[in-house]
Amino acid sequence: MSDSLNDLPNIERDLFRIPDPEQLRPANPSTHAPRFLMLYGSLRERSFSRLLTEEAARLLRAMGGEVRIFNPSGLPLPDDAPESHPKVVELRELTQWAEGMVWCSPERHGAMTGIIKTQIDWIPLSLGAVRPTQGKTLALMQVSGGSQSFNAVNQMRVLGRWMRMLTIPNQSSVAKAFLEFDDNNRMKPSAYYDRVVDVMEELFKFTLLTRDVAPYLVDRYSERKESAEELSRRVNQRTI
């Protein structure tokens, strides 16, 4: 490696790492059920994003997962309440508990709703030394009142990347959602339902694959360098 590094004068040798396949094989794999947090984006009494979320939750539980669905009712707007607000505390604790997440939003005015965005905005990139979303898996779904669209899932995919999450490739978009649920609020058999099964199955597999090695997957040269520089400054600063 030293010969190769001679051609990389900008690299700090002590912080450079060659990816190690052995680090992707955890010595003590987790045995508990995968943990999933689900967020939905409408407060209507018959919210189709909530109904779709509940349907997806049933699938994850049937696969052996542990699922929590956050109710956004009562969650204040960002910066309009302290972080000690009970709903904010609940959301952040669930975010730290989860190993994977599902975000489901209606499409409103060609975009995700403010309700789903408010929930995401209350989740910080870091809580002290803990990054509550980094390296966790994410699946995206949306419901539409009209023809099929992907505006909401595309926007949420950008947010998932910003939150440093491992967003799975598959996604679900249910068109004319008001036709896809029966009088018992259960999703009818359809190609849309089959896609939801596909998405949850993929999320479950990706979570099993990555949850024990997420810290290694998101270990970055630039952040190791930054941490080393911060440590050097602290060690070398004069005593105050």
XYZ file of C-alpha atoms in Angstrom:
240
model
C 0.000 0.000 0.000
C 2.882 2.363 0.743
C 3.926 2.472 -2.932
C 0.388 3.361 -3.971
C 0.175 6.060 -1.322
C 3.307 7.672 -2.691
C 1.134 8.704 -5.629
C -1.439 10.285 -3.279
C 0.336 13.261 -1.678
C -2.934 14.713 -0.321
C -3.719 11.614 1.740
C -2.905 11.433 5.441
C -1.475 7.941 5.705
C -2.492 7.275 9.297
C -6.137 7.943 8.470
C -6.338 6.080 5.156
C -8.087 2.680 5.261
C -8.286 -0.132 2.735
C -11.832 -1.549 2.820
C -11.753 -4.838 4.716
C -14.315 -7.533 3.795
C -13.890 -9.077 7.235
C -15.372 -5.954 8.795
C -18.590 -6.755 6.921
C -18.930 -10.063 8.778
C -19.965 -9.194 12.342
C -18.447 -11.446 14.984
C -21.615 -11.333 17.068
C -24.634 -10.778 14.815
C -27.710 -9.297 16.437
C -30.383 -11.820 17.351
C -33.226 -9.454 18.278
C -36.027 -8.663 15.867
C -35.196 -5.845 13.427
C -36.694 -2.580 14.691
C -38.628 -0.277 12.383
C -40.058 3.212 12.902
C -42.816 4.305 10.540
C -43.846 7.904 9.799
C -46.914 9.000 7.841
C -47.924 12.388 6.516
C -51.623 13.118 7.045
C -53.861 13.804 10.045
C -57.173 13.228 8.300
C -59.534 10.821 10.059
C -59.267 8.420 7.118
C -55.678 9.075 6.187
C -54.599 6.868 3.306
C -50.916 7.426 4.107
C -51.654 6.087 7.591
C -53.649 3.149 6.211
C -50.811 2.293 3.826
C -48.341 2.593 6.698
C -50.429 0.265 8.847
C -50.606 -2.251 5.997
C -46.841 -2.125 5.622
C -46.441 -2.518 9.384
C -48.462 -5.742 9.280
C -46.101 -7.083 6.647
C -42.983 -6.193 8.639
C -44.430 -7.839 11.749
C -45.295 -10.962 9.741
C -41.661 -11.100 8.619
C -40.546 -11.005 12.260
C -39.886 -7.312 12.782
C -40.738 -5.050 15.697
C -42.629 -1.978 14.545
C -43.541 1.379 16.058
C -45.784 3.876 14.236
C -45.368 7.501 15.289
C -48.568 9.536 15.507
C -47.680 13.084 14.357
C -50.770 14.659 15.923
C -49.630 17.277 18.416
C -46.082 17.537 17.085
C -45.240 21.270 16.966
C -43.674 23.041 14.049
C -39.868 23.139 14.112
C -38.531 26.044 16.188
C -42.027 26.698 17.582
C -41.440 24.626 20.739
C -38.457 23.498 22.809
C -36.755 20.172 22.186
C -38.170 19.034 25.521
C -41.696 18.979 24.059
C -43.126 15.473 24.767
C -43.858 14.698 21.114
C -40.375 15.779 20.054
C -38.816 13.640 22.782
C -40.958 10.669 21.734
C -39.990 11.015 18.079
C -36.280 11.343 18.809
C -36.259 8.371 21.173
C -38.001 6.234 18.559
C -35.501 7.368 15.942
C -32.609 6.213 18.111
C -34.395 2.923 18.877
C -35.050 2.073 15.219
C -32.694 0.232 12.893
C -34.786 1.032 9.823
C -37.513 3.497 8.921
C -40.464 3.871 6.560
C -41.668 7.303 5.441
C -45.069 7.518 3.784
C -46.585 10.772 2.528
C -49.547 11.872 0.469
C -48.665 13.991 -2.522
C -50.035 17.475 -1.939
C -49.486 20.303 -4.423
C -46.980 18.085 -6.194
C -44.863 17.507 -3.091
C -44.627 15.723 0.231
C -46.817 17.184 2.974
C -45.667 19.614 5.624
C -46.674 17.012 8.223
C -44.087 14.475 7.067
C -41.479 17.218 6.569
C -42.078 18.498 10.110
C -41.350 15.064 11.524
C -38.139 14.777 9.531
C -37.111 18.327 10.468
C -37.364 17.483 14.167
C -34.892 14.614 13.717
C -31.395 16.109 13.991
C -28.315 14.865 12.185
C -26.643 14.485 15.564
C -27.587 14.265 19.226
C -24.327 14.822 21.051
C -22.052 12.032 19.814
C -25.007 10.029 18.429
C -26.167 10.359 14.831
C -29.700 8.999 15.074
C -30.284 8.325 11.366
C -26.844 7.675 9.911
C -26.431 4.196 8.468
C -30.026 3.145 9.122
C -32.184 1.767 6.352
C -35.097 3.677 4.846
C -38.043 2.757 2.609
C -40.271 5.335 0.909
C -43.964 5.253 -0.013
C -46.551 7.748 -1.186
C -50.263 7.900 -1.910
C -51.907 10.060 -4.549
C -55.473 11.206 -5.086
C -55.074 11.052 -8.847
C -52.784 9.351 -11.314
C -49.543 7.751 -10.227
C -46.755 10.154 -9.373
C -43.336 9.951 -7.769
C -42.847 13.545 -6.640
C -43.171 12.821 -2.916
C -40.953 9.734 -2.879
C -38.336 11.536 -4.955
C -38.276 14.441 -2.495
C -38.084 12.098 0.479
C -35.233 10.222 -1.194
C -33.249 13.473 -1.259
C -33.987 13.945 2.447
C -32.989 10.360 3.224
C -29.628 10.960 1.590
C -29.253 14.203 3.525
C -30.005 12.314 6.748
C -27.247 9.858 5.785
C -29.601 6.920 5.581
C -29.290 3.793 3.425
C -32.362 4.306 1.260
C -33.377 1.095 -0.495
C -33.808 1.153 -4.303
C -37.433 0.015 -4.370
C -40.347 2.299 -3.494
C -44.146 2.389 -3.562
C -46.519 4.911 -5.127
C -50.242 4.175 -4.857
C -52.429 6.069 -7.327
C -56.088 6.900 -6.576
C -55.558 5.598 -3.077
C -59.225 6.113 -2.189
C -60.020 3.145 -4.474
C -57.382 0.843 -2.973
C -58.819 0.338 0.537
C -62.003 -1.474 1.524
C -64.616 -0.504 4.113
C -62.492 -2.132 6.837
C -59.553 0.097 5.913
C -57.566 -2.841 4.548
C -55.718 -2.630 1.269
C -57.317 -4.540 -1.590
C -55.391 -7.106 -3.655
C -53.648 -5.342 -6.532
C -50.313 -4.700 -8.199
C -49.960 -1.770 -5.782
C -50.303 -4.120 -2.815
C -47.765 -6.517 -4.328
C -45.297 -3.638 -4.663
C -45.749 -2.775 -0.981
C -44.870 -6.384 -0.138
C -41.781 -6.094 -2.350
C -40.672 -2.877 -0.666
C -41.087 -4.189 2.873
C -39.319 -7.421 1.997
C -36.419 -5.476 0.530
C -36.278 -3.142 3.534
C -36.210 -6.101 5.914
C -33.371 -7.785 4.009
C -31.297 -4.620 3.748
C -31.765 -4.012 7.475
C -30.580 -7.531 8.333
C -27.637 -7.059 5.984
C -26.457 -3.695 7.293
C -27.565 -3.150 10.896
C -24.515 -4.782 12.512
C -22.022 -3.194 10.137
C -23.581 0.256 9.708
C -20.834 2.010 11.730
C -18.209 0.523 9.410
C -20.179 1.312 6.250
C -20.420 5.007 7.143
C -16.897 5.363 8.564
C -15.425 8.108 6.356
C -11.901 9.333 5.732
C -12.929 13.001 5.864
C -14.610 12.543 9.239
C -11.672 10.601 10.666
C -9.454 13.466 9.517
C -11.739 16.069 11.058
C -11.875 14.156 14.348
C -8.093 13.860 14.420
C -7.711 17.589 13.816
C -10.201 18.414 16.572
C -8.392 16.085 18.971
C -5.070 17.708 18.107
C -6.469 21.165 18.804
C -7.854 20.097 22.166
C -4.637 18.397 23.237
C -2.407 21.261 22.152
C -4.486 24.187 23.357
C -3.239 26.091 26.352
C -4.816 25.417 29.705
C -7.468 28.035 30.392
